[in-house]
Short mmCIF file of C-alpha atoms and ligand atoms in Angstrom, two decimals:
data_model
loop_
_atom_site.label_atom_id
_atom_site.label_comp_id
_atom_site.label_asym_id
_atom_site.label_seq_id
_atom_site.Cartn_x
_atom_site.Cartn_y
_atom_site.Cartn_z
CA UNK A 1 90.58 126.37 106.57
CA UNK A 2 87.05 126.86 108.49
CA UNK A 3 87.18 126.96 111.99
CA UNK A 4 87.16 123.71 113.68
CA UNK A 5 84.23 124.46 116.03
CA UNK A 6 81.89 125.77 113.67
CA UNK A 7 82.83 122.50 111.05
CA UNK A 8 81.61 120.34 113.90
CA UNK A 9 78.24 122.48 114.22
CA UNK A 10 77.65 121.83 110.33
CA UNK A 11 78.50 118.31 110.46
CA UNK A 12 76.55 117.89 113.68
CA UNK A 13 73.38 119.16 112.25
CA UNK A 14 73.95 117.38 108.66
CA UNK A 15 74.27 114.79 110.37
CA UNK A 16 71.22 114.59 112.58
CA UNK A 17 69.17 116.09 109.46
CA UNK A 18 70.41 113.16 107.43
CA UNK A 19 70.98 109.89 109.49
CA UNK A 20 67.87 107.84 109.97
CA UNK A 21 67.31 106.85 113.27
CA UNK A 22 67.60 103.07 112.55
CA UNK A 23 70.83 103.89 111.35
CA UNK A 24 72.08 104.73 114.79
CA UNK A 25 72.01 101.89 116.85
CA UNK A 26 74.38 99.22 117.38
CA UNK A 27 75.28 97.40 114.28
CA UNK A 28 75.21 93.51 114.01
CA UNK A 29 77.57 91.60 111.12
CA UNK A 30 74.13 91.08 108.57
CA UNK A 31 73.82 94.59 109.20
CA UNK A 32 76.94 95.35 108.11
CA UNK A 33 77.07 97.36 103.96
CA UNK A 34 80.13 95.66 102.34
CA UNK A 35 78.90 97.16 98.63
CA UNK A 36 80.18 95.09 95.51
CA UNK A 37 78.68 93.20 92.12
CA UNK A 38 77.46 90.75 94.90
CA UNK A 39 76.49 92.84 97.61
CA UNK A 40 72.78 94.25 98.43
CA UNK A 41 71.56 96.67 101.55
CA UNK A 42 70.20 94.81 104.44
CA UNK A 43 67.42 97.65 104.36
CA UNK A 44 66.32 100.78 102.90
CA UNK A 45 67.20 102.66 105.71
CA UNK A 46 71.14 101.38 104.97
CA UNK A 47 70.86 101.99 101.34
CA UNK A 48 69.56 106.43 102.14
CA UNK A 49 72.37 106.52 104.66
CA UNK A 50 74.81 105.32 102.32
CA UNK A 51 73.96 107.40 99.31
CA UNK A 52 74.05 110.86 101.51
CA UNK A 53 77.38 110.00 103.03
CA UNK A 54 78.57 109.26 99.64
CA UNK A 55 77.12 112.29 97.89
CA UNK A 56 78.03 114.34 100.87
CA UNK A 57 81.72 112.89 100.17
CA UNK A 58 82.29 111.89 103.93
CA UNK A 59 82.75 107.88 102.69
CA UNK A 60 86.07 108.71 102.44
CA UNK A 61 86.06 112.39 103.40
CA UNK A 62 89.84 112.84 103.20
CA UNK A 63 90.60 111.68 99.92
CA UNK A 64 90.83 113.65 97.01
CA UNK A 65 87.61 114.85 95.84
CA UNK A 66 88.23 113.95 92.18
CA UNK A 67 87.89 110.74 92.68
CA UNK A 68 84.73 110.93 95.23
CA UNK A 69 86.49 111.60 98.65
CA UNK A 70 85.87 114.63 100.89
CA UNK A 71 88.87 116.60 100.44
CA UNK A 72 89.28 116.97 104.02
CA UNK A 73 92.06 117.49 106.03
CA UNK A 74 92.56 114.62 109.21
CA UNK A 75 91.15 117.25 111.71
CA UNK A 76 88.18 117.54 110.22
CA UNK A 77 87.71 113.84 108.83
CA UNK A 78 88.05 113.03 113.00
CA UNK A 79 85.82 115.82 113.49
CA UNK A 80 83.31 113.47 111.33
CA UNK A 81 84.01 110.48 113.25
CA UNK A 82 83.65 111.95 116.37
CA UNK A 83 80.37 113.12 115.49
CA UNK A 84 79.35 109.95 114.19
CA UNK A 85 80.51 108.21 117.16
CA UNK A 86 78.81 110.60 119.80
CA UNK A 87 74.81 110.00 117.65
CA UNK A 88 76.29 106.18 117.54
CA UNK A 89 75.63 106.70 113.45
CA UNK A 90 76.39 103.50 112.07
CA UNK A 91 79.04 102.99 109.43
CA UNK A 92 77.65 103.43 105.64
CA UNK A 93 80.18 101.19 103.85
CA UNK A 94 82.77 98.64 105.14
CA UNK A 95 85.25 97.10 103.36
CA UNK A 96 89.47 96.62 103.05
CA UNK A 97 89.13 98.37 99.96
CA UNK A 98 88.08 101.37 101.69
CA UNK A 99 90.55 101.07 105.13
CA UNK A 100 93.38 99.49 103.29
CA UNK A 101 93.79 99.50 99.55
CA UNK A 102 92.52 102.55 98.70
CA UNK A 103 94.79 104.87 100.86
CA UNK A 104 97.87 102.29 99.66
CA UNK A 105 96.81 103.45 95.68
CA UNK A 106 96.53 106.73 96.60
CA UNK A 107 100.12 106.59 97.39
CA UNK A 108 101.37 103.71 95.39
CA UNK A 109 98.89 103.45 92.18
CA UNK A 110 99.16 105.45 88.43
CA UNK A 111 96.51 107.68 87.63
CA UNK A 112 94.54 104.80 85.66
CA UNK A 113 94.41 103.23 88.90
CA UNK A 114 93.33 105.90 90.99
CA UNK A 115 90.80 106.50 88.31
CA UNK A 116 89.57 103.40 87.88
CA UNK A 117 89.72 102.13 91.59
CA UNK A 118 89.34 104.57 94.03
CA UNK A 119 86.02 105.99 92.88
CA UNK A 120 84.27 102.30 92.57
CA UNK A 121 85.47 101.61 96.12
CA UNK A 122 83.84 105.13 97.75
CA UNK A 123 80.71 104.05 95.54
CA UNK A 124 80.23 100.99 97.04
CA UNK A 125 81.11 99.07 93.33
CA UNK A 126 83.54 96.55 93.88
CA UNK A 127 84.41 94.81 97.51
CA UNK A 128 88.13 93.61 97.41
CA UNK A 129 89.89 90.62 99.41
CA UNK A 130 93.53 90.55 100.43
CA UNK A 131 95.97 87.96 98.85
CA UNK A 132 98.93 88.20 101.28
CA UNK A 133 99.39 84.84 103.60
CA UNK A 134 99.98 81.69 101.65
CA UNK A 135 100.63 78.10 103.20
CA UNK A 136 103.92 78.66 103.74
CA UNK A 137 104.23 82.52 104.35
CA UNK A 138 102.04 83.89 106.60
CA UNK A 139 104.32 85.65 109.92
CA UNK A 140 107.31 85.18 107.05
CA UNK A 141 104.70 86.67 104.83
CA UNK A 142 108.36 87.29 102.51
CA UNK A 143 108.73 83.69 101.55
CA UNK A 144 105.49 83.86 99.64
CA UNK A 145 105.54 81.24 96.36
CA UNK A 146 102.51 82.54 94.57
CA UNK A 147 104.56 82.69 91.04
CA UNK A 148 103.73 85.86 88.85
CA UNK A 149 105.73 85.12 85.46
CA UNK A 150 106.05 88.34 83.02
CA UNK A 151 104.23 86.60 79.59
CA UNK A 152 105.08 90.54 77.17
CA UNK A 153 101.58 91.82 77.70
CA UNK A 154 100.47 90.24 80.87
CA UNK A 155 101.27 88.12 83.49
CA UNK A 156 100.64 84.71 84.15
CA UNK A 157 99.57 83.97 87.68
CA UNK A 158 99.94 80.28 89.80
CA UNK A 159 99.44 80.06 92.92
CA UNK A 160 97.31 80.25 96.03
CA UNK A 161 96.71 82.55 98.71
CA UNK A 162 95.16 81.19 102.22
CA UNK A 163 92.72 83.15 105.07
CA UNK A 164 91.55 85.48 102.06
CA UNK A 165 88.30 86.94 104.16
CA UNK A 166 85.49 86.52 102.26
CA UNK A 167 87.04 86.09 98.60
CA UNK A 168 84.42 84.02 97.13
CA UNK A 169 82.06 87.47 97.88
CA UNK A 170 84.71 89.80 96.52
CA UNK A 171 85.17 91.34 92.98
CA UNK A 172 88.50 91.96 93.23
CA UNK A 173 92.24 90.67 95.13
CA UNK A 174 95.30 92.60 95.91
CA UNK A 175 97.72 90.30 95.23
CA UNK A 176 101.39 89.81 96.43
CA UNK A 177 103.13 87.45 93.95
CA UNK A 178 106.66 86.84 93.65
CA UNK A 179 107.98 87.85 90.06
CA UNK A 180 111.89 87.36 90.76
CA UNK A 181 112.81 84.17 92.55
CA UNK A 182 117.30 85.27 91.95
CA UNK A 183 117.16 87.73 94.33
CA UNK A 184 116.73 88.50 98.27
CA UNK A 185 113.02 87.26 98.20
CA UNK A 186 111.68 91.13 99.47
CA UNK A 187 113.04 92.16 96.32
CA UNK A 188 111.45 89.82 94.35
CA UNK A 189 107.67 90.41 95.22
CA UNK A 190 105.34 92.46 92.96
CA UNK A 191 101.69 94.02 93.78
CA UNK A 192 99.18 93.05 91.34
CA UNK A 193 95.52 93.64 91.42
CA UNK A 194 93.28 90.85 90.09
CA UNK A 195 89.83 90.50 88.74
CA UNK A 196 87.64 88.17 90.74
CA UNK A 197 85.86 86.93 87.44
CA UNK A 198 89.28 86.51 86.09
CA UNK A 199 89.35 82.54 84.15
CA UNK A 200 91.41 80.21 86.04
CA UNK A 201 90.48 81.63 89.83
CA UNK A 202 88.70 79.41 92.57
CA UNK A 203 87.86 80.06 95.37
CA UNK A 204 87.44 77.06 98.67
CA UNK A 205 85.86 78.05 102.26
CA UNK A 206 88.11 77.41 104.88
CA UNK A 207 85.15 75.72 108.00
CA UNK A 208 85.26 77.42 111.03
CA UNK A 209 84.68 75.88 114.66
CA UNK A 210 81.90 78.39 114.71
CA UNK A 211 79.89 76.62 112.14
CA UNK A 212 80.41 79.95 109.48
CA UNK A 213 83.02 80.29 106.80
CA UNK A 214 84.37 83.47 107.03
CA UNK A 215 87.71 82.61 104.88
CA UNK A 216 88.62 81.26 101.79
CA UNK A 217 91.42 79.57 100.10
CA UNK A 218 91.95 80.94 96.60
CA UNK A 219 93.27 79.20 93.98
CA UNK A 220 95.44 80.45 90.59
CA UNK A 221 95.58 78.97 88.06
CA UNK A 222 97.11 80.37 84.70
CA UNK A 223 95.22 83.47 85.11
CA UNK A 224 96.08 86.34 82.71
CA UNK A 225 96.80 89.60 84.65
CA UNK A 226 97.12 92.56 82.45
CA UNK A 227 99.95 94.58 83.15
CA UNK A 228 98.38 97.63 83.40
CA UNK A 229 97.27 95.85 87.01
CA UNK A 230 100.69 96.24 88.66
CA UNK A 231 100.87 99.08 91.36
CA UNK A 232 104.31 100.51 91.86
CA UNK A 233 107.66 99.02 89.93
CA UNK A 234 108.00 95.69 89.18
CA UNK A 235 109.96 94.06 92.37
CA UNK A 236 109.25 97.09 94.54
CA UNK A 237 105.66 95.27 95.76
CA UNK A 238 107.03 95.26 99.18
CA UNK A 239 106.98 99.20 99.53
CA UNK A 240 103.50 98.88 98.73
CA UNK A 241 102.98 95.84 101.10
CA UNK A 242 104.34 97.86 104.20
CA UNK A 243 102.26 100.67 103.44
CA UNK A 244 99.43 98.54 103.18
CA UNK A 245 99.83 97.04 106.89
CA UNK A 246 100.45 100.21 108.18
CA UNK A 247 96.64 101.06 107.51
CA UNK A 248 95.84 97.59 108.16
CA UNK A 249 97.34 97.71 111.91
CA UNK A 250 96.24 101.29 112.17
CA UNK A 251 92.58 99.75 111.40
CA UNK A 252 93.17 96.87 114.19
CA UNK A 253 94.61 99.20 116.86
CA UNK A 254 91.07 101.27 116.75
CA UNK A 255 88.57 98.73 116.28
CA UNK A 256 87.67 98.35 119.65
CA UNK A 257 87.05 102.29 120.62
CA UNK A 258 85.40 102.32 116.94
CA UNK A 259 83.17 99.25 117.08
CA UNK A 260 79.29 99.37 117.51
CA UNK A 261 78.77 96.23 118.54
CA UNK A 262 76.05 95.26 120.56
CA UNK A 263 78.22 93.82 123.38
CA UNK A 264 77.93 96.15 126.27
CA UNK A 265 80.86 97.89 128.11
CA UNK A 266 82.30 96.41 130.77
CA UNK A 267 81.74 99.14 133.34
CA UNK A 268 78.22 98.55 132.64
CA UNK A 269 78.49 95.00 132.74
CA UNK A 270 79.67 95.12 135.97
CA UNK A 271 76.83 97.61 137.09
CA UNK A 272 73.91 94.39 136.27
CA UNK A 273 75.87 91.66 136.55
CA UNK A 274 77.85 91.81 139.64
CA UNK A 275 77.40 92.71 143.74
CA UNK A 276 78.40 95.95 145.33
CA UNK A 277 78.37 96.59 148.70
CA UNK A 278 78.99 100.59 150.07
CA UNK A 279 79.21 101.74 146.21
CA UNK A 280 82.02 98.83 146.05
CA UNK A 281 82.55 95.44 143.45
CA UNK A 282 82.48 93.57 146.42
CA UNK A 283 84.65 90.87 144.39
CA UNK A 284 88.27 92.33 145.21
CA UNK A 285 89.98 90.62 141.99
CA UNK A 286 87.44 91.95 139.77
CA UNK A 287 87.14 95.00 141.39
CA UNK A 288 90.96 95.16 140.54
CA UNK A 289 91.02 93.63 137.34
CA UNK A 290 88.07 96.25 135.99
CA UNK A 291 90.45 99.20 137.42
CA UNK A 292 93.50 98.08 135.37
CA UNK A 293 91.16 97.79 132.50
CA UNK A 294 90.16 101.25 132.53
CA UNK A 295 93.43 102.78 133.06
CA UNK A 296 94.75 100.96 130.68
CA UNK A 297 92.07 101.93 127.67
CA UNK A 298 92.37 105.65 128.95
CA UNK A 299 96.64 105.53 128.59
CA UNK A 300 95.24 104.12 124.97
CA UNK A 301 92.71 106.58 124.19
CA UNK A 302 95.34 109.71 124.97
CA UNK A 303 98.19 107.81 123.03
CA UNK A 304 95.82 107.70 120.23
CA UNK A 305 95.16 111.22 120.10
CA UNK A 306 98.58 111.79 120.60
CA UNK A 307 99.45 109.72 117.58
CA UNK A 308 97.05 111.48 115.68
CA UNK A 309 98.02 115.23 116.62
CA UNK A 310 101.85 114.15 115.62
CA UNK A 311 100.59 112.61 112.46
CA UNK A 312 98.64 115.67 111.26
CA UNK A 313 101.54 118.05 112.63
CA UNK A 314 104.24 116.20 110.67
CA UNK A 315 105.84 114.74 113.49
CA UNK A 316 107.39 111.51 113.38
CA UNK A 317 106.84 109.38 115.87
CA UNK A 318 107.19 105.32 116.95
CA UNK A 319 103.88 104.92 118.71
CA UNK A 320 101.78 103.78 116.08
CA UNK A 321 104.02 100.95 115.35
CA UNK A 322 102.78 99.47 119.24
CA UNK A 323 99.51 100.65 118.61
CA UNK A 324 98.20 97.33 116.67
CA UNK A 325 99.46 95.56 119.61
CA UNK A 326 98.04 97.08 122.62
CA UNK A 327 94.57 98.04 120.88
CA UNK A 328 94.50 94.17 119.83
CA UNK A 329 95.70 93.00 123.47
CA UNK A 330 93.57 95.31 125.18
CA UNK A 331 90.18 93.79 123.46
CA UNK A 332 91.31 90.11 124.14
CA UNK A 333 91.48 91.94 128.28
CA UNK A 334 88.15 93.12 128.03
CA UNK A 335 86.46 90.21 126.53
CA UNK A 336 87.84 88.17 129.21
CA UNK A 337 86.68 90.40 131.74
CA UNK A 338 83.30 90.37 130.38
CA UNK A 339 83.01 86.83 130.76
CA UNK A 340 84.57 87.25 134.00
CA UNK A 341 81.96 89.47 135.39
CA UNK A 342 79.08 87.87 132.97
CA UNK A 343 79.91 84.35 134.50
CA UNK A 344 77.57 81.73 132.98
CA UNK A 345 75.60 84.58 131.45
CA UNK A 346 78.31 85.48 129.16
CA UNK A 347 78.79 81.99 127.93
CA UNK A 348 75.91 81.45 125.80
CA UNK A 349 76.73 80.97 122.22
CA UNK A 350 72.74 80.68 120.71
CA UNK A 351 69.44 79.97 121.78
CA UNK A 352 66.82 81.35 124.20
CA UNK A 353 67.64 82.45 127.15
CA UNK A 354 70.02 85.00 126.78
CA UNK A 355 69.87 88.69 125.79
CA UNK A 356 71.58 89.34 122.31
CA UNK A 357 74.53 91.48 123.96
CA UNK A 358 75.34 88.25 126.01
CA UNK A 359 75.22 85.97 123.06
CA UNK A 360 77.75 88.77 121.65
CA UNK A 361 80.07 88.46 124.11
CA UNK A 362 81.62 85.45 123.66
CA UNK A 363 81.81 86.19 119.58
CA UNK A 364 83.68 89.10 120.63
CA UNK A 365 85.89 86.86 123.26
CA UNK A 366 86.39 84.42 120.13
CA UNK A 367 87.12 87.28 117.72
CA UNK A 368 89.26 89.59 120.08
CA UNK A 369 91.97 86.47 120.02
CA UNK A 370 91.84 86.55 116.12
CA UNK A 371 92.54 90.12 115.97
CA UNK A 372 95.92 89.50 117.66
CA UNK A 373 96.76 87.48 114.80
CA UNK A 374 95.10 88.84 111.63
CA UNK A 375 97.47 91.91 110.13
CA UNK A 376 100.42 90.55 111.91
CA UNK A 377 100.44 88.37 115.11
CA UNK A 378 101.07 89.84 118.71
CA UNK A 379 104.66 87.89 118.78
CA UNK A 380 105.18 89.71 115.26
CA UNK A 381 104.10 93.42 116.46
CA UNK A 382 106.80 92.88 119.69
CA UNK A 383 109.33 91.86 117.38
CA UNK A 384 108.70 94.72 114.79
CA UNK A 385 108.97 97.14 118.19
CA UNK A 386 112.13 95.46 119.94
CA UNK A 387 113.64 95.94 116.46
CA UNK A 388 112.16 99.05 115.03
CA UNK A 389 111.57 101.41 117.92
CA UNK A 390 113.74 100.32 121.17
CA UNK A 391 116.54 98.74 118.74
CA UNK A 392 117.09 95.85 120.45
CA UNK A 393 120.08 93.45 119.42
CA UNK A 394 118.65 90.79 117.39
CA UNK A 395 119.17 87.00 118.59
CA UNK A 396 122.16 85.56 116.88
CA UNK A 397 121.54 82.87 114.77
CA UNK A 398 122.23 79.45 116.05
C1 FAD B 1 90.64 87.11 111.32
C2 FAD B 1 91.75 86.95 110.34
C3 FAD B 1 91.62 87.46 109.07
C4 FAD B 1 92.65 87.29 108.11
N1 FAD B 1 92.44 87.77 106.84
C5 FAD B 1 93.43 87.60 105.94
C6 FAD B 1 93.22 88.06 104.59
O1 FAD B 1 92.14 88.56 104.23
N2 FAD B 1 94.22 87.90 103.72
C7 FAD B 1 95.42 87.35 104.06
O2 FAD B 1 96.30 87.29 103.21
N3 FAD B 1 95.64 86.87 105.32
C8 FAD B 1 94.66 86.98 106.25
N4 FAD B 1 94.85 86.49 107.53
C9 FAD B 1 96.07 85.73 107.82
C10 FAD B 1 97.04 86.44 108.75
O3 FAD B 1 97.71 87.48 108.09
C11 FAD B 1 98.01 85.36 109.29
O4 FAD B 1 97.25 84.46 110.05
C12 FAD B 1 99.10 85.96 110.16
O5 FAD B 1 99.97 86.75 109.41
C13 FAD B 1 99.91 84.84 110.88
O6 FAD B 1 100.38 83.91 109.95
P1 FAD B 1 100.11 82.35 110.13
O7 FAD B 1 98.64 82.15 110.40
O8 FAD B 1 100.67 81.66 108.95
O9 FAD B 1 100.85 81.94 111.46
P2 FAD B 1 102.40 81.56 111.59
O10 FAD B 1 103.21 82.57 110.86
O11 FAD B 1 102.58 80.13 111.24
O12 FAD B 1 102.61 81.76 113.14
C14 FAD B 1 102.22 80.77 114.10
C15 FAD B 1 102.60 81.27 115.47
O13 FAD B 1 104.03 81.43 115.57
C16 FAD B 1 104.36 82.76 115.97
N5 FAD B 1 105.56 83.22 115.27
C17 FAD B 1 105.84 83.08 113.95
N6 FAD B 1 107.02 83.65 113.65
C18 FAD B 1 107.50 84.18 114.80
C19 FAD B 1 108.69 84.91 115.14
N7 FAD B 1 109.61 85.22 114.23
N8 FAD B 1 108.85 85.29 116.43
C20 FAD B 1 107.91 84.98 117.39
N9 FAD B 1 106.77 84.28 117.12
C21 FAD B 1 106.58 83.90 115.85
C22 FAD B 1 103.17 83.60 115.59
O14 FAD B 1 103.05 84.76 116.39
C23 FAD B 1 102.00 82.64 115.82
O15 FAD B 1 101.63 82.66 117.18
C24 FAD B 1 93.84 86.62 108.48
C25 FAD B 1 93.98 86.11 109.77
C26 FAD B 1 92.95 86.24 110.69
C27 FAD B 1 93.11 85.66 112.06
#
């Protein structure tokens, strides 16, 4: 393996050869890549940086390269996000194929899969949804209905899945569907991947307070799912589901130290918004508050790269499983102590008057409490560590 130091040197000066300069600044959500049949590059600028990272192979840089990843090992993959971070390069592609399905088929698919899947999603060729929650299953995500029923030479699909994130702009769903209703009902739950375009699936927005329609509803009905489309054993979809979350939570736990958002930090919020007297917040409770917040994200920050050092050293190790949790909680803190320190500046939803970074505050404020929930609410992710890491005794059933 090449030294570390001199990898960073080459990736620091590809990189500053190769990203335009529009493409590092912070990134807004119609900024945003998200590839796809339906998807087009909000500029020109977007569509350069894209191709390079993807001919360069750093899309995915530590996946295989024969199906378009990097090949590189986690050192130097967080040797390229580091990099990227530091020139605030913006992110070439987004997508849950990318941060979720993809490194779940790498582990869970065939070789048809990987062939067929992997390479499309580092390309930018097909944007996928998730089809896990359902009406009725969405913390008990287990009791899910969504009725796969083995027809010989495909399956025939009946259901619907709820809070699928943009599904009606997707090509494709991951899919869990229940294909044995006799047994324990984890053992009875299959992974299937579905075609968008498939005959027989709709898709409904769910309306938002906010005005958008970020999530759908999506509806099943008869569709014909080839069989070739199930990942992993028939009745062993909940392997694959686990994995899955894992990189979903993983995902959730860094999106705040990852995110480019315009919002601004709240050390430097604090800096134009509030009153200092000597050097000092004069306010003593935010003065407080803004301490805890930074000790906090710095006992984060280190448990993170302690996570990651075990990880790449083979060590096994129970911190990741809080990590969803106190990433998620911490951004709900912050948000709330922007608007604390913002005061009516920070409360602006649209409109004149207000600098885009304060308009993006209270999106973040309304999005940080979402994050606690998408992937597996707060209540869930204490459960999962009273159970799974301190091994708590379980309540006894009344
Ligand atoms: C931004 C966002 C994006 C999402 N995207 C998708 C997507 O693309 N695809 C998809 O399939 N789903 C998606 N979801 C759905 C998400 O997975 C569910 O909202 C989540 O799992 C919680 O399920 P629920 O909404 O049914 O709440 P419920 O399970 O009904 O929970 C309601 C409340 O009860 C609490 N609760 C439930 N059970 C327990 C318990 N045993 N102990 C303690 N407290 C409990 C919960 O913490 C919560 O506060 C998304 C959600 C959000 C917010």
């Amino acid at each position: 393996m090449q030294d570390l130091d001199e990898f960073r040197q080459e990736v620091r000066q590809w990189l500053e050869a190769n990203c335009p300069p529009s493409q590092r600044q912070p990134i807004t959500p119609p900024e945003q890549y998200w590839g796809g049949r339906r998807g087009s590059f909000p500029s020109e600028d977007a569509r350069i940086w894209f191709e390079r990272m993807r001919d360069r192979g750093w899309i995915a840089p530590d996946w295989p390269t024969r199906y378009g990843g990097g090949g590189l090992s986690d050192r130097e993959s967080r040797v390229i996000k580091q990099e990227m971070q530091r020139i605030r390069a913006r992110t070439p592609l987004y997508g849950i194929g990318l941060w979720m399905l993809g490194p779940a088929l790498l582990e869970y698919g065939n070789e048809a899969q990987k062939q067929r899947h992997i390479r499309a999603i580092i390309n930018g060729e097909s944007r996928w949804a998730q089809g896990y929650s359902e009406p009725g299953a969405g913390s008990d995500l287990a009791s899910l209905q969504c009725r796969a029923q083995d027809m010989g030479d495909h399956f025939l699909v009946n259901g619907s899945k709820i809070w699928t994130t943009a599904a009606d702009k997707c090509d494709w769903i991951f899919c869990l569907v229940r294909t044995n209703t006799e047994v324990k009902k984890q053992e009875g739950i299959s992974f299937l991947l579905i075609d968008m375009d498939d005959p027989g699936i709709s898709t409904t927005p769910i309306a938002l307070i906010s005005g958008e329609s970020e999530f759908c509803q999506t509806f099943f009905d008869n569709v014909k799912v080839p069989k070739e489309n199930l990942v992993g054993e028939l009745n062993k979809g909940w392997s694959v589901a686990k994995a899955l979350l894992v990189h979903e939570r993983k995902l959730m736990a860094e999106m705040g130290s990852d995110s480019p958002r315009k919002v601004v930090a709240p050390n430097e919020a604090a800096r134009k918004y509030l009153e200092f007297d000597n050097g000092r917040i004069t306010d003593a409770q935010l003065r407080s508050d803004l301490v805890d917040y930074n000790m906090q994200m710095h006992a984060i920050a280190l448990t993170h790269f302690r996570t990651f050092e075990e990880k790449a050293s083979g060590v096994r190790s129970a911190a990741p499983l809080a990590m969803k949790y106190l990433g998620t909680e911490a951004e709900k803190t912050k948000s709330e102590l922007l608007l604390a320190i913002m005061g009516s500046r920070g409360l602006g939803w649209e409109g004149e008057g207000f600098t885009t970074e304060e308009l993006d505050t209270l999106r973040l404020w309304a999005m940080s409490k979402a994050m606690t929930i998408a992937g597996g609410s707060s209540e869930i992710q204490l459960n999962v560590i009273a159970k799974s890491v301190l091994e708590l005794p379980q309540q006894a059933e009344k």
